[in-house]
Amino acid sequence: MIGVYLRRRSDFKVLGSTLDALTARGLEWGWVLQADGKEDPQEADFERWGRARVGRIPSNTINVGSVLLAADAEYVPYFAGIPTITIPYHWDNRLFKSRDDWIVCYTSEKHRLFVQALWGPRLKVPSPIVGWTEFDQTLWAPPIPEIPRPYGVLYTMKLRVPEPWRNSLKGRAWYRFTCEMVKECYRQWGWTLVVKSRAKHGDPGWLRNLSPYYYLDDEMYPHTSWRLLRDAKEAVHFCSGVAWQAMALGVPHRTYRLPIPHVDHLPGMEILEVTYDGRLSPEQFRNEWIGVLDGKAGERVADVVARYA
């Protein structure tokens, strides 16, 4: 039995294409669900894989004959004697130091070398390069039809972080001015403004009313953000990892830089910062940082899982 460790809704966008591949191959798998109260999985998130076929495995029944698949994050528990295969999360967790006996599926050779330069080589287990699993969904996920074209997407700033400036009167005034400036630019260009946020960002009322096309993470797989970017003319953000999505799809992105203390203390972030602050071209990003974008990263992770199942 393959156990799929799940803690938060966002795990679905990382694991989704691999779960599709495992299901298509007829491999037996089930959820190891340990929600932590931060964006807990919702009932609709499970429906894609069929509730009748895929059960849930209590974490205390994981045994040595099992394999564990998880998004690579520091909250994944350790199960002694069980092969654990992880897929790195988005930009802030890509530099996470995994256990030496975990099999980490890296996005690219640059990613693997980057992490190993920080934490040392991984000699006990393989370090396969699989590609970017999140991108796989773009090959089939439909765009969102009700938005008038052309449009641009404004990704909101995370306010619920311990950073003084963005929560000061001056910072909040700047934020409102910037968002309204983007809206006015789009009005003059004949574009529709789309606002993409997350519940945990803590958007003020004026921001929720900035556009009738206001989206949260309504879906995790396919992810709402990828669906919005499919037809977007531009993405505007505040030092967000959405820059990766935009560059992978070839969508221009505009960054407004601001302090990011909730992640800038992580080892290697001074190097990784160029991937989301506008200094890197989409071609550089795809060729150097991501590598192959063929929609088959989940299949390659499934190949790794199958060797241990």
Short mmCIF file of C-alpha atoms in Angstrom, two decimals:
data_model
loop_
_atom_site.label_atom_id
_atom_site.label_comp_id
_atom_site.label_asym_id
_atom_site.label_seq_id
_atom_site.Cartn_x
_atom_site.Cartn_y
_atom_site.Cartn_z
CA MET A 1 0.00 0.00 0.00
CA ILE A 2 1.21 3.49 -0.88
CA GLY A 3 0.39 6.06 1.77
CA VAL A 4 -0.13 9.64 0.57
CA TYR A 5 0.59 12.03 3.42
CA LEU A 6 -1.73 15.02 3.45
CA ARG A 7 -1.70 17.92 5.88
CA ARG A 8 -2.95 20.99 4.00
CA ARG A 9 -5.04 21.76 0.92
CA SER A 10 -2.01 23.08 -0.92
CA ASP A 11 -0.49 19.57 -0.90
CA PHE A 12 -2.95 18.63 -3.67
CA LYS A 13 -1.38 20.94 -6.26
CA VAL A 14 2.04 19.35 -5.65
CA LEU A 15 0.89 15.72 -5.47
CA GLY A 16 -2.04 15.80 -7.92
CA SER A 17 -0.40 14.69 -11.15
CA THR A 18 1.46 11.88 -9.38
CA LEU A 19 -1.82 10.65 -7.87
CA ASP A 20 -3.31 10.68 -11.39
CA ALA A 21 -0.41 8.55 -12.60
CA LEU A 22 -0.62 6.09 -9.70
CA THR A 23 -4.37 5.72 -10.21
CA ALA A 24 -3.99 5.16 -13.97
CA ARG A 25 -1.49 2.37 -13.26
CA GLY A 26 -3.87 0.65 -10.87
CA LEU A 27 -1.53 0.95 -7.90
CA GLU A 28 -3.17 0.73 -4.48
CA TRP A 29 -2.87 3.90 -2.43
CA GLY A 30 -4.70 5.78 0.30
CA TRP A 31 -4.59 8.96 2.33
CA VAL A 32 -2.56 9.42 5.50
CA LEU A 33 -4.48 12.44 6.71
CA GLN A 34 -3.14 14.61 9.54
CA ALA A 35 -4.71 18.05 9.02
CA ASP A 36 -3.10 20.76 11.15
CA GLY A 37 -5.81 23.42 11.09
CA LYS A 38 -4.06 25.58 8.47
CA GLU A 39 -6.06 25.40 5.25
CA ASP A 40 -7.37 21.91 5.98
CA PRO A 41 -8.37 19.72 3.01
CA GLN A 42 -12.01 20.01 1.99
CA GLU A 43 -14.34 17.21 0.98
CA ALA A 44 -14.43 18.38 -2.65
CA ASP A 45 -10.63 18.11 -2.88
CA PHE A 46 -10.83 14.30 -2.66
CA GLU A 47 -13.53 13.76 -5.27
CA ARG A 48 -11.26 13.56 -8.31
CA TRP A 49 -9.86 10.19 -7.23
CA GLY A 50 -13.11 8.57 -6.15
CA ARG A 51 -14.03 8.18 -2.52
CA ALA A 52 -15.08 4.54 -3.02
CA ARG A 53 -11.76 3.43 -4.47
CA VAL A 54 -9.36 5.45 -2.36
CA GLY A 55 -9.64 5.01 1.39
CA ARG A 56 -7.86 6.65 4.30
CA ILE A 57 -5.06 5.01 6.24
CA PRO A 58 -4.70 5.92 9.93
CA SER A 59 -1.12 7.02 10.51
CA ASN A 60 -0.71 4.40 13.25
CA THR A 61 -1.29 1.60 10.73
CA ILE A 62 1.58 2.54 8.41
CA ASN A 63 3.85 -0.49 8.40
CA VAL A 64 7.21 -1.52 7.00
CA GLY A 65 5.63 -2.88 3.85
CA SER A 66 4.33 0.56 2.93
CA VAL A 67 5.71 3.47 0.92
CA LEU A 68 4.97 7.07 1.90
CA LEU A 69 4.55 9.85 -0.69
CA ALA A 70 4.49 13.45 0.56
CA ALA A 71 5.07 17.05 -0.38
CA ASP A 72 8.55 17.88 0.92
CA ALA A 73 8.03 20.03 4.00
CA GLU A 74 9.29 20.12 7.53
CA TYR A 75 5.98 18.94 8.98
CA VAL A 76 6.10 15.50 7.29
CA PRO A 77 6.55 12.92 10.08
CA TYR A 78 9.21 10.25 10.12
CA PHE A 79 8.10 6.63 9.89
CA ALA A 80 11.02 4.34 10.69
CA GLY A 81 11.75 1.68 8.10
CA ILE A 82 9.31 3.07 5.52
CA PRO A 83 10.65 4.48 2.23
CA THR A 84 9.55 8.11 2.05
CA ILE A 85 9.41 9.83 -1.34
CA THR A 86 8.94 13.58 -1.34
CA ILE A 87 8.19 16.23 -3.95
CA PRO A 88 9.50 19.71 -3.07
CA TYR A 89 6.88 22.35 -2.48
CA HIS A 90 6.96 25.79 -4.06
CA TRP A 91 9.77 28.33 -3.80
CA ASP A 92 10.15 28.69 -0.01
CA ASN A 93 10.36 24.95 0.74
CA ARG A 94 12.65 24.02 -2.12
CA LEU A 95 15.63 24.59 0.15
CA PHE A 96 14.29 22.52 3.02
CA LYS A 97 16.77 20.04 4.50
CA SER A 98 15.15 16.64 4.19
CA ARG A 99 16.12 13.57 6.15
CA ASP A 100 19.11 11.77 4.67
CA ASP A 101 17.06 8.62 4.02
CA TRP A 102 14.20 10.39 2.21
CA ILE A 103 14.07 10.11 -1.57
CA VAL A 104 13.66 13.68 -2.81
CA CYS A 105 12.36 14.15 -6.36
CA TYR A 106 14.12 17.28 -7.56
CA THR A 107 12.75 19.64 -10.20
CA SER A 108 15.99 20.05 -12.16
CA GLU A 109 19.72 19.47 -11.97
CA LYS A 110 20.18 23.06 -10.81
CA HIS A 111 17.69 22.47 -8.03
CA ARG A 112 19.49 19.32 -6.91
CA LEU A 113 22.93 20.94 -6.97
CA PHE A 114 21.61 24.04 -5.23
CA VAL A 115 20.12 22.09 -2.32
CA GLN A 116 23.12 19.80 -2.00
CA ALA A 117 25.46 22.79 -1.93
CA LEU A 118 23.53 24.01 1.12
CA TRP A 119 23.14 20.73 2.97
CA GLY A 120 25.71 18.37 1.50
CA PRO A 121 25.37 15.48 -0.96
CA ARG A 122 22.77 12.78 -0.41
CA LEU A 123 24.61 9.47 -0.58
CA LYS A 124 22.22 7.03 1.08
CA VAL A 125 19.35 7.18 -1.43
CA PRO A 126 18.72 8.19 -5.06
CA SER A 127 18.06 11.83 -5.93
CA PRO A 128 15.92 11.62 -9.09
CA ILE A 129 15.19 14.61 -11.30
CA VAL A 130 11.54 14.56 -12.32
CA GLY A 131 10.52 18.06 -13.43
CA TRP A 132 7.87 20.32 -11.91
CA THR A 133 4.75 18.37 -10.95
CA GLU A 134 2.63 21.50 -10.49
CA PHE A 135 3.06 22.38 -14.15
CA ASP A 136 1.57 19.09 -15.36
CA GLN A 137 -1.99 20.27 -14.80
CA THR A 138 -1.60 23.10 -17.32
CA LEU A 139 -1.79 20.61 -20.17
CA TRP A 140 -5.42 19.79 -19.42
CA ALA A 141 -6.81 22.28 -16.87
CA PRO A 142 -9.44 24.49 -18.55
CA PRO A 143 -9.29 28.29 -18.36
CA ILE A 144 -12.00 30.15 -16.44
CA PRO A 145 -14.53 31.15 -19.13
CA GLU A 146 -16.63 33.79 -17.35
CA ILE A 147 -13.84 36.41 -17.22
CA PRO A 148 -14.06 39.01 -20.03
CA ARG A 149 -10.92 39.00 -22.17
CA PRO A 150 -8.33 40.49 -22.19
CA TYR A 151 -7.49 40.47 -18.49
CA GLY A 152 -4.63 40.69 -16.01
CA VAL A 153 -4.39 39.08 -12.59
CA LEU A 154 -3.48 40.96 -9.41
CA TYR A 155 -2.17 38.62 -6.71
CA THR A 156 -2.79 40.10 -3.29
CA MET A 157 -0.18 40.77 -0.63
CA LYS A 158 -0.06 38.55 2.43
CA LEU A 159 -0.94 40.83 5.35
CA ARG A 160 -0.93 38.22 8.10
CA VAL A 161 2.84 37.99 8.48
CA PRO A 162 5.02 39.55 11.22
CA GLU A 163 6.41 42.36 9.07
CA PRO A 164 5.90 45.89 10.48
CA TRP A 165 5.91 47.95 7.30
CA ARG A 166 3.12 46.20 5.44
CA ASN A 167 0.92 46.43 8.52
CA SER A 168 1.69 50.10 9.19
CA LEU A 169 -0.59 52.94 8.09
CA LYS A 170 2.00 53.99 5.51
CA GLY A 171 2.38 50.46 4.18
CA ARG A 172 -1.36 49.89 3.93
CA ALA A 173 -1.87 53.23 2.18
CA TRP A 174 0.85 52.35 -0.34
CA TYR A 175 -0.76 48.95 -0.91
CA ARG A 176 -4.16 50.42 -1.62
CA PHE A 177 -2.71 53.07 -3.94
CA THR A 178 -0.75 50.42 -5.85
CA CYS A 179 -3.74 48.10 -6.30
CA GLU A 180 -5.96 50.96 -7.46
CA MET A 181 -3.23 52.11 -9.83
CA VAL A 182 -3.15 48.64 -11.41
CA LYS A 183 -6.93 48.75 -11.78
CA GLU A 184 -6.77 52.16 -13.46
CA CYS A 185 -4.02 50.98 -15.83
CA TYR A 186 -6.16 48.06 -16.88
CA ARG A 187 -9.18 50.33 -17.39
CA GLN A 188 -7.17 52.52 -19.73
CA TRP A 189 -5.84 49.48 -21.59
CA GLY A 190 -9.28 47.92 -21.94
CA TRP A 191 -8.40 44.97 -19.70
CA THR A 192 -10.47 43.30 -17.00
CA LEU A 193 -8.94 43.27 -13.54
CA VAL A 194 -8.94 39.85 -11.85
CA VAL A 195 -7.95 39.61 -8.18
CA LYS A 196 -6.47 36.35 -6.86
CA SER A 197 -6.05 35.91 -3.13
CA ARG A 198 -6.01 33.33 -0.36
CA ALA A 199 -8.16 33.34 2.76
CA LYS A 200 -5.09 33.54 4.98
CA HIS A 201 -3.93 36.82 3.37
CA GLY A 202 -6.46 38.82 5.38
CA ASP A 203 -7.67 41.08 2.56
CA PRO A 204 -9.35 44.34 3.64
CA GLY A 205 -12.86 45.00 2.40
CA TRP A 206 -11.82 47.53 -0.22
CA LEU A 207 -9.64 44.90 -1.90
CA ARG A 208 -12.41 42.31 -2.04
CA ASN A 209 -14.53 44.97 -3.76
CA LEU A 210 -11.85 46.04 -6.25
CA SER A 211 -13.15 43.70 -8.92
CA PRO A 212 -16.21 41.49 -9.43
CA TYR A 213 -13.71 38.82 -10.52
CA TYR A 214 -12.23 37.98 -7.15
CA TYR A 215 -10.96 34.44 -6.57
CA LEU A 216 -9.63 32.50 -3.63
CA ASP A 217 -8.21 28.98 -3.84
CA ASP A 218 -11.55 27.61 -4.97
CA GLU A 219 -9.83 24.55 -6.42
CA MET A 220 -6.49 22.98 -5.58
CA TYR A 221 -6.23 20.50 -8.44
CA PRO A 222 -6.48 21.87 -11.00
CA HIS A 223 -5.36 24.91 -9.08
CA THR A 224 -7.29 28.16 -9.49
CA SER A 225 -4.11 30.17 -10.04
CA TRP A 226 -2.93 28.03 -12.96
CA ARG A 227 -6.39 28.26 -14.53
CA LEU A 228 -6.41 32.06 -14.19
CA LEU A 229 -2.97 32.43 -15.73
CA ARG A 230 -3.80 30.32 -18.78
CA ASP A 231 -5.30 33.29 -20.67
CA ALA A 232 -3.89 36.20 -18.65
CA LYS A 233 -2.03 39.06 -20.29
CA GLU A 234 -0.07 39.80 -17.12
CA ALA A 235 0.37 38.81 -13.48
CA VAL A 236 1.04 41.50 -10.87
CA HIS A 237 2.31 40.41 -7.46
CA PHE A 238 4.23 41.38 -4.34
CA CYS A 239 7.33 39.13 -4.31
CA SER A 240 5.18 36.04 -4.75
CA GLY A 241 6.00 32.56 -5.95
CA VAL A 242 3.37 33.06 -8.66
CA ALA A 243 6.30 34.45 -10.65
CA TRP A 244 7.29 30.80 -11.23
CA GLN A 245 3.88 29.96 -12.64
CA ALA A 246 3.87 33.01 -14.89
CA MET A 247 7.36 32.37 -16.28
CA ALA A 248 6.60 28.70 -16.89
CA LEU A 249 3.56 29.69 -18.94
CA GLY A 250 5.29 32.59 -20.67
CA VAL A 251 2.99 35.19 -19.05
CA PRO A 252 4.66 38.56 -18.27
CA HIS A 253 4.78 39.32 -14.56
CA ARG A 254 5.28 42.57 -12.69
CA THR A 255 6.76 42.51 -9.18
CA TYR A 256 6.42 45.10 -6.45
CA ARG A 257 9.24 44.41 -4.04
CA LEU A 258 8.79 44.62 -0.29
CA PRO A 259 10.29 42.98 2.81
CA ILE A 260 9.60 39.23 3.11
CA PRO A 261 10.88 38.32 6.57
CA HIS A 262 8.71 35.21 6.77
CA VAL A 263 10.95 33.51 4.17
CA ASP A 264 14.08 35.61 3.60
CA HIS A 265 15.81 34.06 6.61
CA LEU A 266 15.87 30.64 4.92
CA PRO A 267 19.29 29.40 3.74
CA GLY A 268 19.91 30.21 0.08
CA MET A 269 17.01 32.64 -0.29
CA GLU A 270 19.37 35.42 -1.40
CA ILE A 271 20.08 33.28 -4.48
CA LEU A 272 16.55 32.05 -5.02
CA GLU A 273 15.17 35.60 -4.81
CA VAL A 274 16.04 36.30 -8.46
CA THR A 275 13.42 33.78 -9.55
CA TYR A 276 10.50 35.84 -8.33
CA ASP A 277 11.58 39.49 -8.22
CA GLY A 278 11.68 40.13 -11.97
CA ARG A 279 15.43 39.89 -12.61
CA LEU A 280 15.18 36.54 -14.41
CA SER A 281 13.80 36.12 -17.91
CA PRO A 282 11.26 33.36 -18.58
CA GLU A 283 13.79 31.67 -20.87
CA GLN A 284 16.46 31.65 -18.17
CA PHE A 285 13.98 30.35 -15.64
CA ARG A 286 12.74 27.51 -17.82
CA ASN A 287 16.16 26.49 -19.13
CA GLU A 288 18.22 26.85 -15.96
CA TRP A 289 15.87 26.48 -13.01
CA ILE A 290 13.07 24.21 -14.13
CA GLY A 291 14.27 22.21 -17.11
CA VAL A 292 11.77 20.01 -18.91
CA LEU A 293 8.15 21.16 -18.86
CA ASP A 294 6.49 18.29 -20.70
CA GLY A 295 3.59 17.52 -18.38
CA LYS A 296 5.09 14.19 -17.33
CA ALA A 297 6.73 15.04 -14.01
CA GLY A 298 4.02 13.17 -12.09
CA GLU A 299 4.63 10.11 -14.25
CA ARG A 300 8.31 10.22 -13.37
CA VAL A 301 7.53 10.48 -9.66
CA ALA A 302 5.16 7.51 -10.08
CA ASP A 303 8.05 5.56 -11.62
CA VAL A 304 10.07 6.23 -8.47
CA VAL A 305 7.17 5.25 -6.19
CA ALA A 306 6.54 2.05 -8.16
CA ARG A 307 10.09 0.85 -7.52
CA TYR A 308 9.42 0.81 -3.79
CA ALA A 309 5.73 -0.17 -3.77
#
